[in-house]
Coordinates of C-alpha atoms and ligand atoms in Angstrom, one line a residue:
M1 CA 151.1 126.5 -6.6
S2 CA 149.2 128.0 -9.5
I3 CA 148.6 126.0 -12.7
N4 CA 148.1 127.6 -16.0
L5 CA 146.4 125.2 -18.4
R6 CA 147.5 127.3 -21.3
T7 CA 150.9 125.6 -20.8
V8 CA 149.5 122.3 -21.7
Y9 CA 148.2 123.6 -25.0
A10 CA 151.5 125.5 -25.7
F11 CA 153.5 122.3 -25.1
A12 CA 151.2 120.3 -27.3
R13 CA 151.2 122.8 -30.2
E14 CA 155.0 123.4 -30.1
M15 CA 156.3 120.0 -29.3
Y16 CA 153.7 117.3 -29.4
P17 CA 151.1 118.2 -32.0
K18 CA 148.5 115.6 -32.7
T19 CA 149.3 114.2 -36.1
S20 CA 146.9 111.2 -36.5
K21 CA 143.3 111.8 -37.5
E22 CA 142.2 108.3 -36.7
T23 CA 140.4 107.6 -33.5
I24 CA 142.8 106.0 -31.0
Q25 CA 141.3 103.2 -28.9
Y26 CA 142.2 102.2 -25.4
G27 CA 143.1 98.6 -25.8
T28 CA 143.7 95.5 -23.7
A29 CA 146.6 97.2 -21.8
G30 CA 146.5 100.9 -22.7
F31 CA 147.3 102.6 -26.0
R32 CA 149.4 100.9 -28.6
G33 CA 150.4 101.5 -32.2
K34 CA 153.1 102.6 -34.5
A35 CA 155.7 104.7 -32.5
E36 CA 155.7 107.6 -34.9
F37 CA 152.1 108.5 -34.0
L38 CA 152.5 108.2 -30.3
D39 CA 154.2 111.5 -29.2
S40 CA 151.0 113.4 -28.6
V41 CA 149.5 110.3 -26.9
M42 CA 152.5 110.1 -24.5
F43 CA 152.4 113.8 -23.7
R44 CA 148.7 113.6 -22.9
M45 CA 149.3 110.5 -20.7
G46 CA 151.8 112.5 -18.7
V47 CA 149.1 115.1 -18.2
L48 CA 146.6 112.4 -17.3
A49 CA 148.9 110.6 -14.8
T50 CA 149.5 113.9 -13.0
L51 CA 145.8 114.5 -12.7
R52 CA 145.2 111.0 -11.6
S53 CA 147.9 111.3 -8.9
R54 CA 146.2 114.5 -7.6
Y55 CA 142.8 112.8 -7.8
R56 CA 144.3 109.9 -5.6
G57 CA 145.6 112.3 -3.0
G58 CA 149.1 112.5 -4.3
S59 CA 149.8 108.8 -4.6
V60 CA 152.3 107.7 -7.1
I61 CA 151.0 106.8 -10.6
G62 CA 153.1 104.8 -13.0
V63 CA 153.5 105.2 -16.7
M64 CA 155.3 102.4 -18.6
I65 CA 156.4 103.0 -22.2
T66 CA 156.3 99.7 -24.0
A67 CA 154.5 97.8 -26.7
S68 CA 155.3 94.6 -24.9
H69 CA 154.9 91.6 -27.2
N70 CA 154.4 93.7 -30.4
P71 CA 157.0 94.1 -33.1
E72 CA 159.8 96.7 -32.9
P73 CA 158.2 99.5 -34.8
D74 CA 155.3 99.6 -32.3
N75 CA 155.2 101.3 -28.9
G76 CA 152.6 101.9 -26.3
V77 CA 151.7 103.0 -22.8
K78 CA 150.5 101.2 -19.8
L79 CA 149.2 103.2 -16.8
V80 CA 149.7 101.9 -13.3
D81 CA 147.3 102.8 -10.4
P82 CA 148.5 103.3 -6.8
K83 CA 148.0 99.7 -5.7
G84 CA 149.8 98.4 -8.8
E85 CA 146.7 97.6 -10.8
M86 CA 146.1 98.8 -14.3
L87 CA 144.3 102.1 -14.6
E88 CA 140.8 102.0 -13.2
A89 CA 138.2 101.2 -15.9
S90 CA 136.2 104.4 -15.5
W91 CA 139.4 106.4 -16.3
E92 CA 140.0 104.5 -19.5
A93 CA 137.2 106.6 -21.1
I94 CA 138.7 109.8 -19.7
A95 CA 142.1 108.8 -21.2
T96 CA 140.5 108.0 -24.5
D97 CA 138.7 111.3 -24.8
L98 CA 141.9 113.1 -23.8
V99 CA 144.1 111.5 -26.5
N100 CA 141.4 112.1 -29.2
V101 CA 140.6 115.8 -28.8
S102 CA 142.4 118.2 -31.1
D103 CA 145.3 120.4 -29.8
Q104 CA 142.9 123.3 -29.8
E105 CA 140.4 121.5 -27.6
L106 CA 143.1 120.1 -25.2
E107 CA 143.1 122.9 -22.6
Q108 CA 139.3 122.8 -22.4
Q109 CA 139.4 119.0 -22.0
V110 CA 141.9 119.1 -19.2
A111 CA 139.7 121.7 -17.5
K112 CA 136.7 119.4 -17.9
I113 CA 138.6 116.4 -16.3
I114 CA 139.6 118.6 -13.4
K115 CA 136.0 119.9 -12.9
D116 CA 134.2 116.5 -13.4
N117 CA 136.5 114.8 -10.9
N118 CA 136.8 117.6 -8.5
I119 CA 140.6 117.6 -8.6
D120 CA 142.6 120.1 -6.5
V121 CA 145.3 121.1 -8.9
T122 CA 147.3 122.9 -6.3
T123 CA 148.2 119.7 -4.5
S124 CA 151.3 117.7 -5.0
S125 CA 151.5 114.8 -7.5
Q126 CA 154.1 112.1 -8.3
V127 CA 154.5 110.1 -11.5
F128 CA 157.0 107.3 -12.0
V129 CA 158.0 106.6 -15.6
G130 CA 159.8 103.6 -17.1
M131 CA 160.5 102.3 -20.6
D132 CA 161.5 99.2 -22.5
N133 CA 164.6 99.1 -24.8
R134 CA 162.9 100.1 -28.1
Y135 CA 165.0 102.8 -29.8
H136 CA 162.0 105.2 -29.8
S137 CA 161.2 104.7 -26.1
P138 CA 163.5 107.5 -24.8
R139 CA 161.8 110.0 -27.1
L140 CA 158.4 109.0 -25.9
L141 CA 159.5 109.0 -22.2
K142 CA 160.5 112.6 -22.6
A143 CA 157.0 113.4 -24.0
V144 CA 155.4 111.8 -20.8
A145 CA 157.8 113.7 -18.6
D146 CA 156.9 117.0 -20.4
G147 CA 153.2 116.2 -19.8
V148 CA 153.8 115.9 -16.1
I149 CA 155.9 119.1 -16.1
A150 CA 153.2 121.0 -18.0
L151 CA 151.0 120.6 -14.9
K152 CA 153.8 121.2 -12.4
G153 CA 153.8 117.6 -11.3
N154 CA 156.8 115.6 -10.0
V155 CA 158.3 113.0 -12.3
K156 CA 160.8 110.3 -11.5
E157 CA 162.4 108.5 -14.4
Y158 CA 163.5 105.0 -13.9
G159 CA 165.0 104.5 -17.4
I160 CA 164.9 101.0 -18.9
V161 CA 163.0 98.7 -16.6
T162 CA 160.5 95.8 -17.0
T163 CA 156.8 96.6 -16.7
P164 CA 156.5 94.6 -13.5
M165 CA 159.5 96.4 -12.0
L166 CA 157.6 99.7 -12.6
H167 CA 154.5 98.3 -10.9
Y168 CA 156.7 97.2 -8.0
F169 CA 158.2 100.7 -7.6
V170 CA 154.8 102.3 -7.6
V171 CA 153.5 100.0 -4.9
A172 CA 156.7 100.1 -2.9
A173 CA 156.6 104.0 -2.8
N174 CA 152.8 104.1 -2.1
T175 CA 153.2 101.7 0.8
K176 CA 156.0 103.7 2.3
E177 CA 158.4 100.8 1.6
A178 CA 156.3 98.2 3.4
Y179 CA 156.3 96.3 0.1
G180 CA 160.0 96.8 -0.6
K181 CA 162.4 99.6 -1.5
P182 CA 161.2 101.5 -4.6
T183 CA 164.6 101.1 -6.4
E184 CA 166.0 98.6 -8.9
E185 CA 168.3 97.2 -6.2
G186 CA 165.4 96.9 -3.8
Y187 CA 163.5 94.8 -6.4
Y188 CA 166.4 92.4 -7.0
E189 CA 167.1 92.2 -3.3
K190 CA 163.5 91.3 -2.4
L191 CA 163.1 88.6 -5.0
I192 CA 166.6 87.0 -4.6
K193 CA 166.4 86.9 -0.9
A194 CA 163.1 85.1 -0.9
F195 CA 164.3 82.8 -3.7
E196 CA 167.5 81.8 -1.9
L197 CA 165.7 81.3 1.4
L198 CA 163.3 79.0 -0.3
R199 CA 166.1 77.0 -1.9
N200 CA 167.6 76.7 1.6
G201 CA 170.9 75.6 0.1
R202 CA 169.3 72.6 -1.7
L203 CA 170.1 73.5 -5.4
E204 CA 169.2 70.1 -6.9
N205 CA 166.5 67.7 -5.7
G206 CA 165.2 64.4 -7.2
N207 CA 164.8 65.0 -11.0
Y208 CA 165.2 68.7 -10.6
R209 CA 168.4 70.2 -12.2
N210 CA 169.6 73.7 -11.3
S211 CA 170.0 75.2 -14.8
I212 CA 167.8 76.7 -17.4
I213 CA 168.0 78.4 -20.8
Y214 CA 166.3 81.8 -20.7
D215 CA 165.1 83.5 -23.9
G216 CA 165.0 87.3 -23.2
A217 CA 163.1 88.2 -26.4
N218 CA 165.8 90.8 -27.2
G219 CA 164.0 92.9 -24.7
V220 CA 164.4 94.4 -21.3
G221 CA 163.9 91.1 -19.6
A222 CA 167.2 89.9 -21.0
R223 CA 169.1 92.8 -19.5
K224 CA 167.5 92.5 -16.2
M225 CA 168.1 88.7 -16.0
L226 CA 171.8 89.4 -16.5
Q227 CA 171.5 91.7 -13.5
F228 CA 169.8 88.9 -11.5
I229 CA 172.6 86.4 -12.5
K230 CA 175.3 88.8 -11.2
R231 CA 173.5 89.0 -7.8
M232 CA 172.3 85.4 -7.4
K233 CA 175.5 83.7 -6.4
G234 CA 174.8 80.5 -8.3
S235 CA 171.5 79.7 -6.7
L236 CA 170.2 79.1 -10.3
N237 CA 172.4 78.7 -13.4
V238 CA 170.8 80.7 -16.2
T239 CA 172.0 80.9 -19.8
V240 CA 170.5 84.0 -21.5
I241 CA 169.8 83.8 -25.2
N242 CA 168.3 86.7 -27.3
Q243 CA 169.9 89.3 -25.1
G244 CA 169.1 92.1 -27.6
I245 CA 172.5 93.7 -27.2
G246 CA 173.8 94.7 -30.6
V247 CA 171.9 92.0 -32.5
G248 CA 168.3 90.9 -32.7
K249 CA 165.0 92.8 -32.8
I250 CA 162.7 92.8 -29.8
N251 CA 160.2 89.8 -30.1
E252 CA 161.4 88.9 -33.6
D253 CA 161.4 85.1 -34.0
C254 CA 161.7 84.8 -30.2
G255 CA 160.1 85.5 -26.9
A256 CA 157.0 84.2 -25.1
D257 CA 154.4 85.2 -27.7
Y258 CA 156.4 83.7 -30.6
V259 CA 157.0 80.4 -28.7
K260 CA 153.3 80.2 -27.5
V261 CA 151.6 81.1 -30.8
Q262 CA 154.0 79.4 -33.2
Q263 CA 154.4 76.4 -30.9
R264 CA 158.1 76.1 -31.5
P265 CA 161.4 77.2 -29.9
P266 CA 162.9 80.6 -30.7
K267 CA 164.8 80.5 -34.1
S268 CA 168.1 81.2 -32.4
M269 CA 167.7 78.2 -30.0
P270 CA 171.1 76.5 -29.5
E271 CA 171.5 72.7 -29.5
V272 CA 170.7 71.5 -26.0
E273 CA 170.2 68.1 -24.4
P274 CA 166.7 66.7 -24.7
F275 CA 164.4 67.7 -21.8
T276 CA 166.4 70.8 -21.0
R277 CA 164.2 73.3 -19.2
C278 CA 163.8 76.5 -21.3
V279 CA 161.9 79.6 -20.6
S280 CA 160.8 82.5 -22.8
V281 CA 159.7 86.0 -21.7
D282 CA 158.1 88.7 -23.8
G283 CA 159.5 92.2 -24.7
D284 CA 158.7 93.9 -21.4
A285 CA 159.0 90.7 -19.2
D286 CA 155.5 90.5 -17.9
R287 CA 154.8 87.0 -19.4
V288 CA 156.6 83.8 -19.3
V289 CA 156.2 80.3 -20.9
Y290 CA 158.3 77.2 -20.5
F291 CA 159.2 74.7 -23.2
F292 CA 161.5 71.7 -24.0
S293 CA 162.3 69.2 -26.7
D294 CA 162.1 65.5 -26.0
D295 CA 164.5 62.8 -27.1
K296 CA 162.7 62.5 -30.5
G297 CA 163.1 66.3 -31.0
E298 CA 159.4 66.9 -30.4
F299 CA 158.6 70.4 -29.0
H300 CA 156.5 70.6 -25.8
L301 CA 155.1 73.8 -24.4
L302 CA 154.3 74.5 -20.7
D303 CA 152.3 77.7 -21.0
G304 CA 150.4 79.9 -18.6
D305 CA 147.8 77.2 -18.0
R306 CA 150.5 74.8 -16.9
I307 CA 152.1 77.4 -14.6
A308 CA 148.6 78.1 -13.1
T309 CA 147.9 74.4 -12.4
L310 CA 151.4 73.9 -10.9
V311 CA 151.1 76.9 -8.7
A312 CA 147.5 76.3 -7.7
G313 CA 148.3 72.6 -6.8
Y314 CA 151.3 73.6 -4.7
L315 CA 149.5 76.4 -2.8
M316 CA 146.7 74.1 -2.1
E317 CA 149.1 71.5 -0.6
L318 CA 150.8 74.1 1.6
V319 CA 147.4 75.6 2.8
T320 CA 146.2 72.0 3.7
Q321 CA 149.4 71.2 5.5
S322 CA 149.2 74.5 7.4
E323 CA 145.7 73.6 8.6
I324 CA 144.4 77.0 7.7
N325 CA 141.1 77.9 6.2
L326 CA 141.4 80.2 3.2
R327 CA 139.4 80.5 0.0
L328 CA 141.5 79.7 -3.0
G329 CA 140.4 80.4 -6.5
L330 CA 141.8 80.4 -10.0
V331 CA 141.0 82.8 -12.8
Q332 CA 141.4 82.0 -16.5
T333 CA 140.3 83.4 -19.9
A334 CA 138.6 81.7 -22.9
Y335 CA 142.1 80.9 -24.2
A336 CA 142.7 78.4 -21.3
N337 CA 143.1 74.9 -22.6
G338 CA 140.0 72.8 -22.0
A339 CA 142.2 70.1 -20.5
S340 CA 143.7 72.5 -17.9
T341 CA 140.3 73.6 -16.8
D342 CA 139.1 70.0 -16.4
Y343 CA 142.2 69.2 -14.4
I344 CA 141.8 72.2 -12.1
V345 CA 138.1 71.5 -11.5
D346 CA 138.1 67.7 -11.3
K347 CA 141.5 66.9 -9.8
L348 CA 142.5 70.0 -7.8
K349 CA 138.9 70.8 -6.9
F350 CA 139.7 74.5 -7.3
P351 CA 136.9 77.0 -8.1
V352 CA 137.6 78.5 -11.6
S353 CA 136.2 81.6 -13.2
C354 CA 136.6 82.8 -16.7
V355 CA 136.9 86.5 -17.6
P356 CA 137.7 88.5 -20.7
T357 CA 141.3 88.8 -22.0
G358 CA 143.4 91.3 -20.2
V359 CA 145.3 91.3 -16.9
K360 CA 143.0 94.1 -15.7
H361 CA 140.0 91.7 -15.7
L362 CA 141.9 88.7 -14.2
H363 CA 143.5 90.7 -11.4
H364 CA 140.2 92.2 -10.4
K365 CA 138.5 88.9 -10.2
A366 CA 141.4 87.2 -8.3
L367 CA 141.0 89.8 -5.6
E368 CA 137.7 88.1 -4.6
Y369 CA 139.6 85.2 -3.1
D370 CA 141.9 84.9 -0.1
I371 CA 144.5 83.5 -2.5
G372 CA 143.6 84.3 -6.1
V373 CA 145.7 82.6 -8.8
Y374 CA 145.4 84.2 -12.2
F375 CA 147.1 83.3 -15.4
E376 CA 146.4 83.8 -19.1
A377 CA 147.4 80.9 -21.4
N378 CA 150.0 83.3 -22.9
G379 CA 151.9 83.3 -19.6
H380 CA 150.7 86.5 -18.1
G381 CA 149.7 86.1 -14.4
T382 CA 150.4 86.1 -10.8
I383 CA 148.9 85.3 -7.4
V384 CA 147.2 87.8 -5.0
F385 CA 146.8 87.3 -1.3
S386 CA 144.2 89.1 0.8
D387 CA 145.1 90.9 4.0
N388 CA 143.2 88.1 5.8
A389 CA 145.3 85.5 4.0
K390 CA 148.6 87.2 4.9
A391 CA 147.6 87.5 8.6
T392 CA 146.4 83.9 8.8
I393 CA 149.6 82.6 7.1
A394 CA 151.8 84.7 9.3
Q395 CA 150.1 83.3 12.5
A396 CA 150.4 79.7 11.3
A397 CA 154.1 80.3 10.4
E398 CA 154.8 80.5 14.1
T399 CA 154.4 76.7 14.3
K400 CA 154.2 75.2 10.8
E401 CA 157.0 74.8 8.3
S402 CA 154.5 74.8 5.4
A403 CA 153.1 78.2 6.4
K404 CA 156.7 79.5 6.7
T405 CA 157.2 78.5 3.1
L406 CA 153.9 80.2 2.1
L407 CA 155.2 83.4 3.8
L408 CA 158.4 83.3 1.7
L409 CA 156.4 82.6 -1.4
I410 CA 154.4 85.8 -0.8
D411 CA 157.8 87.7 -0.9
L412 CA 158.9 86.0 -4.0
I413 CA 155.7 86.7 -5.9
N414 CA 155.2 90.1 -7.5
E415 CA 151.6 90.5 -6.5
T416 CA 151.2 93.8 -8.3
V417 CA 151.1 92.3 -11.8
G418 CA 152.3 89.3 -13.8
D419 CA 156.1 89.3 -13.6
A420 CA 158.0 87.0 -15.9
I421 CA 161.1 86.8 -13.8
S422 CA 159.3 86.5 -10.4
D423 CA 156.9 83.8 -12.0
M424 CA 159.9 82.0 -13.3
L425 CA 161.6 82.0 -9.9
L426 CA 158.3 80.7 -8.4
V427 CA 158.1 77.8 -10.9
E428 CA 161.8 77.0 -10.3
T429 CA 161.1 76.9 -6.5
I430 CA 158.1 74.6 -6.9
L431 CA 159.9 72.2 -9.2
N432 CA 162.9 72.2 -6.9
H433 CA 160.7 71.5 -3.8
K434 CA 158.8 68.7 -5.7
G435 CA 162.0 67.3 -7.2
W436 CA 160.4 67.5 -10.6
D437 CA 161.8 67.9 -14.1
V438 CA 159.8 69.0 -17.1
Q439 CA 158.6 65.5 -17.8
D440 CA 157.1 65.2 -14.3
W441 CA 155.5 68.6 -14.7
I442 CA 153.9 67.9 -18.1
S443 CA 152.6 64.5 -17.2
S444 CA 149.9 65.9 -14.8
Y445 CA 147.4 66.1 -17.8
N446 CA 147.4 66.2 -21.6
D447 CA 146.8 69.5 -23.3
L448 CA 144.2 69.5 -26.1
P449 CA 145.9 70.6 -29.3
N450 CA 145.2 74.2 -30.0
R451 CA 145.9 76.8 -32.6
Q452 CA 145.7 80.6 -32.8
L453 CA 145.4 82.6 -36.1
K454 CA 145.3 86.3 -36.8
V455 CA 142.9 87.5 -39.4
K456 CA 143.1 91.0 -41.0
V457 CA 139.8 92.8 -41.4
Q458 CA 138.7 96.3 -42.5
D459 CA 137.6 97.2 -39.0
R460 CA 138.1 94.8 -36.1
N461 CA 135.4 96.6 -34.1
V462 CA 132.7 95.0 -36.2
I463 CA 133.3 91.9 -34.0
E464 CA 131.5 92.1 -30.6
T465 CA 131.6 89.4 -28.0
T466 CA 129.9 88.3 -24.8
N467 CA 130.2 85.6 -22.2
A468 CA 133.8 86.3 -21.4
E469 CA 134.5 86.5 -25.2
R470 CA 133.4 83.0 -25.8
E471 CA 130.5 84.0 -28.0
C472 CA 130.4 86.5 -30.8
V473 CA 127.2 88.6 -31.0
K474 CA 128.3 90.7 -34.0
P475 CA 128.4 90.5 -37.0
E476 CA 125.1 88.7 -36.9
G477 CA 125.2 85.1 -38.0
L478 CA 128.9 84.6 -37.5
Q479 CA 128.5 82.7 -34.2
T480 CA 125.8 80.4 -35.8
E481 CA 128.3 79.6 -38.6
I482 CA 131.1 79.0 -36.1
N483 CA 128.8 76.6 -34.1
K484 CA 128.0 74.6 -37.2
V485 CA 131.7 74.2 -38.0
V486 CA 132.7 73.4 -34.4
A487 CA 130.0 70.7 -34.2
N488 CA 132.0 68.6 -36.8
Y489 CA 135.0 68.2 -34.6
K490 CA 135.5 66.0 -31.6
R491 CA 136.2 68.1 -28.5
G492 CA 136.0 71.1 -30.8
R493 CA 135.9 74.6 -29.4
S494 CA 136.6 77.9 -31.1
F495 CA 136.0 81.6 -30.6
V496 CA 136.9 84.9 -32.2
R497 CA 137.6 88.3 -30.7
P498 CA 139.2 91.6 -31.8
S499 CA 142.7 92.0 -30.4
G500 CA 143.2 95.0 -28.1
T501 CA 146.9 95.3 -28.9
E502 CA 147.2 94.6 -32.6
D503 CA 145.0 95.5 -35.6
V504 CA 143.7 91.9 -36.1
V505 CA 140.9 89.5 -35.2
R506 CA 142.2 86.6 -33.2
V507 CA 140.9 83.1 -33.8
Y508 CA 141.3 80.3 -31.2
A509 CA 140.6 76.7 -31.9
E510 CA 141.1 73.4 -30.0
A511 CA 140.1 69.9 -30.9
A512 CA 141.0 66.3 -30.2
T513 CA 143.8 66.1 -32.8
K514 CA 146.4 68.5 -34.2
E515 CA 145.1 68.0 -37.7
D516 CA 141.5 68.7 -36.6
T517 CA 142.6 71.8 -34.7
D518 CA 144.4 73.2 -37.7
D519 CA 141.3 72.5 -39.9
L520 CA 139.0 74.0 -37.4
A521 CA 141.1 77.2 -36.9
Y522 CA 141.3 77.6 -40.7
E523 CA 137.6 77.1 -41.3
V524 CA 136.7 79.6 -38.6
G525 CA 139.3 82.0 -39.9
L526 CA 137.7 81.8 -43.4
L527 CA 134.3 82.6 -41.8
V528 CA 135.8 85.7 -40.2
Q529 CA 137.3 86.8 -43.5
K530 CA 133.9 86.3 -45.2
L531 CA 131.5 87.7 -42.6
A532 CA 133.6 90.4 -40.9
G533 CA 135.2 92.1 -43.9
G534 CA 138.5 90.3 -44.3
V535 CA 141.2 92.2 -46.1
G536 CA 144.8 91.3 -47.2
P537 CA 146.1 88.0 -48.5
E538 CA 144.1 84.8 -48.5
L539 CA 144.4 82.9 -45.3
T540 CA 146.9 80.1 -45.4
K541 CA 146.0 76.8 -43.8
P542 CA 148.1 76.2 -40.6
N543 CA 150.1 73.0 -40.6
S544 CA 151.1 71.2 -37.5
A545 CA 153.1 68.7 -39.5
H546 CA 156.3 70.8 -38.9
L547 CA 155.9 70.4 -35.1
Ligands
G16_601 C1 148.5 92.5 -23.2 C2 147.7 92.2 -22.0 C3 147.4 90.8 -21.8 C4 146.7 90.2 -23.1 C5 147.6 90.6 -24.3 C6 147.0 90.2 -25.6 O1 149.7 91.8 -23.0 O2 148.3 92.7 -20.8 O3 146.5 90.6 -20.7 O4 146.6 88.8 -23.0 O5 147.9 92.0 -24.3 O6 145.8 91.0 -25.8 P1 145.0 91.0 -27.2 O7 144.7 89.6 -27.5 O8 143.8 91.8 -26.9 O9 145.9 91.6 -28.2 P2 151.1 92.4 -23.3 O10 152.1 91.4 -22.8 O11 151.2 92.6 -24.8 O12 151.1 93.7 -22.6

């Protein structure tokens, strides 16, 4: 097969010219921004994925078109490596250079990637592409596919799928189906089979009731949950709200990010009985949070930290009962509620590590354990099992029920990346086994009140952080001022960091009371505005009184 790099340039010039002059940054989870500027980025990512596939000996590489939790006008691209991880860090720089060169320089840049990485362009390559249900996604998917075709690669289009489904397809194909069949049906089959075996016909148990309200964020997670329901034969009664079919914009006033950050139910929440278990996923269904209202109408959130502690505690119980010796560990980020970390360290005696925001960092760290549990507070996470863990558990399962349960859990968990639906089925399984309702779950510890704010600045890159984003090193003096403010609050903690998915600086604060937390977040937000070049309207003080 001969490749003519001129074709790449011809495609770019004729169909996907670069229209934006601004430097495009590789963010927390790939490139993200306003959809109208992304055609050239997508075309070039099709080219990159093909090169990457050849570089990895023809393994399948995934390209997911989604802006996940962002508003509807945004779109983005997430690249999936052969084992289901996000694109290897060293290739982020290659991707960044490729999207930023001019159309005229493109051919030369592609040649440079080939040469620098010693890629044999005559070999075969395979790229899987999926997209969320934003109206501009099909156009961008075509751009990715054309990028693959320009280099004579093979492309397989999966249409509208969740991000974790695409990760699953990539791994399933690369493991020659050892992980499952690389089809949508194969994905449902694998998860539902494990879920139903784990239920073992016992749909209700103790305080656990077999029904939930599911907020699909008007995204792809709603559609796919409807497919699950069709196939689940009543093993879980799910009512889907914010289905995004006909009405409702993706993530608008609903979904996991809205519920977590606003600390309130989706706006369209129907009247339900107090303590009804509700769950929200985000636009591409890779994050999940739970919530409920009590008999006084007060809202309660069970976020990624709660899921992490529930899962970690349960896995620990099963490992102990199975009498096997495995190294368990939990990975969090700076956003983890201080109370959750205390609970994990003091009560569960689990080793905890803290890494920068982004699944790519958490996943990587979790691989250091036999069983690595990782969750961001925003509900993004999963569990990874080492080969040693899998073999040890399989052996123990010959004699121990607890190890058999562990084996089924491995099938239920989408190890490739955080998967809202798989995580939800895991939580439902644990609650069912324990006979717990939301009150039992939430009573394990008390969260510290916390608050997140977004601050608009001229250039978010003026903020630089260290120590897993818990300290700000630039602009000079900002951290000293934050420390002074934090010192005035009991159990106060706050940090600031530039978002890698939106053009904002994020402020996180926690303290002993809700009022203190709001005040602390506001004070730190003002410091960011003052010392990091704030723009836009004056920051309004958050108010927990509505909660
Ligand atoms: C992505 C990443 C997450 C990260 C989130 C927010 O999520 O995959 O790991 O927590 O962005 O990142 P930032 O604070 O840098 O904007 P998603 O669900 O939007 O793909």
